[in-house]
C-alpha positions as a printed NumPy array, in Angstrom:
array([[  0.   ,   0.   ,   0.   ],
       [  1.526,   3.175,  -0.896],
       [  1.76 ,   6.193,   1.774],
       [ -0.219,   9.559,   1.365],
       [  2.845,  11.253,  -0.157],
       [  3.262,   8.548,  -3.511],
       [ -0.774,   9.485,  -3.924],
       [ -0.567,  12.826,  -3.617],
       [  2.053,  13.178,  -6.021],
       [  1.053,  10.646,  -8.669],
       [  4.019,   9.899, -11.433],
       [  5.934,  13.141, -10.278],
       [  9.38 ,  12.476, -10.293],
       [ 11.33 ,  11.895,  -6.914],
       [ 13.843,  15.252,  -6.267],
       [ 16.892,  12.655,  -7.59 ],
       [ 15.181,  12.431, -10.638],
       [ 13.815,  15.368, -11.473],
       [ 17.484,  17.352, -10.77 ],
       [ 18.448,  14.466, -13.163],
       [ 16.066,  15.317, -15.491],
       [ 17.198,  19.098, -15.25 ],
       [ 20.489,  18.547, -15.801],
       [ 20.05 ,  16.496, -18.861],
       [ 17.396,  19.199, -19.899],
       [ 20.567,  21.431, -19.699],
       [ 23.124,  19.734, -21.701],
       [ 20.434,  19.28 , -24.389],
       [ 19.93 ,  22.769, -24.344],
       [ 23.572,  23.528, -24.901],
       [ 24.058,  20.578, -27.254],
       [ 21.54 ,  22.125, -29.279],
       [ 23.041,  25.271, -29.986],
       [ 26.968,  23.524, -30.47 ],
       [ 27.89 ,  24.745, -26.846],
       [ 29.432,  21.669, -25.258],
       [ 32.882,  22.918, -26.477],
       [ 32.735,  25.863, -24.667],
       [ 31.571,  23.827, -21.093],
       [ 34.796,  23.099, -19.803],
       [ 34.901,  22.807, -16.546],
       [ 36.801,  26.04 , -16.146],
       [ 34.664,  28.504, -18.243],
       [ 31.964,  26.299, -16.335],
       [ 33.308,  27.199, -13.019],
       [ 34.199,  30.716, -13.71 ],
       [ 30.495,  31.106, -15.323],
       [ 29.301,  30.098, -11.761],
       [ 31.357,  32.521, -10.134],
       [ 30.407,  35.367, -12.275],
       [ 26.237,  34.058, -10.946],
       [ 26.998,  33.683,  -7.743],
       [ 28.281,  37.444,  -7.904],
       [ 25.144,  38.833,  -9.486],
       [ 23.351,  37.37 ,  -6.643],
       [ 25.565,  38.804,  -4.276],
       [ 25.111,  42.269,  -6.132],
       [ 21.265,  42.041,  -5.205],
       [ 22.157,  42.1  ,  -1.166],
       [ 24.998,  44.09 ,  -1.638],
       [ 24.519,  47.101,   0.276],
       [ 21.67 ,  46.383,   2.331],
       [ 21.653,  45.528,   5.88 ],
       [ 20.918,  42.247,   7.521],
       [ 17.341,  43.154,   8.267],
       [ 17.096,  44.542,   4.59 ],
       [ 18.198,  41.323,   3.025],
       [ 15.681,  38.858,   5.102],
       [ 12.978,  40.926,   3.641],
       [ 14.354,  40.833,  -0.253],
       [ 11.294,  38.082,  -1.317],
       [  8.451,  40.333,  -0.121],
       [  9.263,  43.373,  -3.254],
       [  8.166,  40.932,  -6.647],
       [ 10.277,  42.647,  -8.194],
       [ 13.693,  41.924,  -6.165],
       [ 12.294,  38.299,  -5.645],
       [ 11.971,  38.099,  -9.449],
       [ 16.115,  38.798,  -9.562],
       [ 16.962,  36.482,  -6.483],
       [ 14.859,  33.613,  -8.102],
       [ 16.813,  34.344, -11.455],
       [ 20.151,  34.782,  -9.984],
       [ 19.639,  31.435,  -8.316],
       [ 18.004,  29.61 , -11.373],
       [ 21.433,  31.01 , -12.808],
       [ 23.922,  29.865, -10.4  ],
       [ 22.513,  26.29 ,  -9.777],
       [ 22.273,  25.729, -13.722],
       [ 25.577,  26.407, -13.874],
       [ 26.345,  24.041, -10.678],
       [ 24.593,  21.475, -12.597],
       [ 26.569,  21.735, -15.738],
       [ 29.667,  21.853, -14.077],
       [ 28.674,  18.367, -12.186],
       [ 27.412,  17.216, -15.195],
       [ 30.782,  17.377, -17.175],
       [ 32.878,  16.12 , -14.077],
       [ 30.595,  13.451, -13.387],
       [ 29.943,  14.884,  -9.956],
       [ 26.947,  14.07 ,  -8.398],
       [ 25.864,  16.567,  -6.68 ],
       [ 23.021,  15.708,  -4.343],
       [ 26.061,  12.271,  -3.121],
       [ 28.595,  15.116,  -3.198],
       [ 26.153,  16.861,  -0.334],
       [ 25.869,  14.236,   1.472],
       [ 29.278,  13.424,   1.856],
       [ 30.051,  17.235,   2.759],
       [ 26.948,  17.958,   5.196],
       [ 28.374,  14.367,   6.834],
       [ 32.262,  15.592,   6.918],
       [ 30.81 ,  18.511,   8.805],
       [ 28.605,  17.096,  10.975],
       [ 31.951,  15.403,  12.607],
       [ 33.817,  18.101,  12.268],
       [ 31.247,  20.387,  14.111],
       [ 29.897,  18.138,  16.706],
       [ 27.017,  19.282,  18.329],
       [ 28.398,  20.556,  22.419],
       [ 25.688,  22.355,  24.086],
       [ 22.946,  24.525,  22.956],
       [ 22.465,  26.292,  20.004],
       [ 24.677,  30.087,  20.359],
       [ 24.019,  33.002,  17.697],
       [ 27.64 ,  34.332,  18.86 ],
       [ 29.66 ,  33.019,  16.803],
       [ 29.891,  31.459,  13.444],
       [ 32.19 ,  27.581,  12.439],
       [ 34.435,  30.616,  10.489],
       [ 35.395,  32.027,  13.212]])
């Protein structure tokens, strides 16, 4: 018998998949238009670094109260959300011609820091794993 989730969501794709599913959407795209020379990994990983920078733009100079309220104007959401769209397509790419997988590649890094920053007490806003 299948749990409330599997009905609720019919034939959708699991997250796995449909990331999958993007990132082959993505290489199709570029193999379409005679791209896939240009995706090495290093114009792919400067590409991302270039996004990741126009997202930064958006927050820029505003304070920290400023930023936690940047999805509430449409139209600074609408940049955020494309920023984003920008800088994970490019993630994806860059996974995709490595052979990285990225979701596995996650997991190993949230569980590296899980042991590396054990859990000692109670939660503190003081200070950050950087410092």
């Amino acid at each position: 018998m299948s749990d409330e989730k599997d009905v609720q969501h019919g034939d959708e794709p699991q997250p796995h998949e449909r990331l999958h599913q993007l990132q082959r959407r993505l290489a199709g795209f570029a193999a379409a238009r005679g791209w896939e020379p240009y995706h090495t990994p290093k114009n792919l990983a400067v590409a991302l670094s270039v996004e990741a920078s126009e997202l930064v733009e958006i927050f820029q100079w505003l304070t920290p109260e400023q930023s936690v309220k940047v999805m509430e104007k449409p139209e600074t959401a609408h940049r955020v959300a494309d920023e984003v769209a920008d800088v994970l397509a490019y993630l994806l790419q860059f996974c995709e011609v490595l052979g990285v997988d990225v979701l596995d590649a996650l997991a190993a890094k949230i569980e590296r820091n899980e042991l590396r920053f054990p859990v000692t007490g109670p939660p503190t806003s003081n200070c950050h794993s950087s410092e």
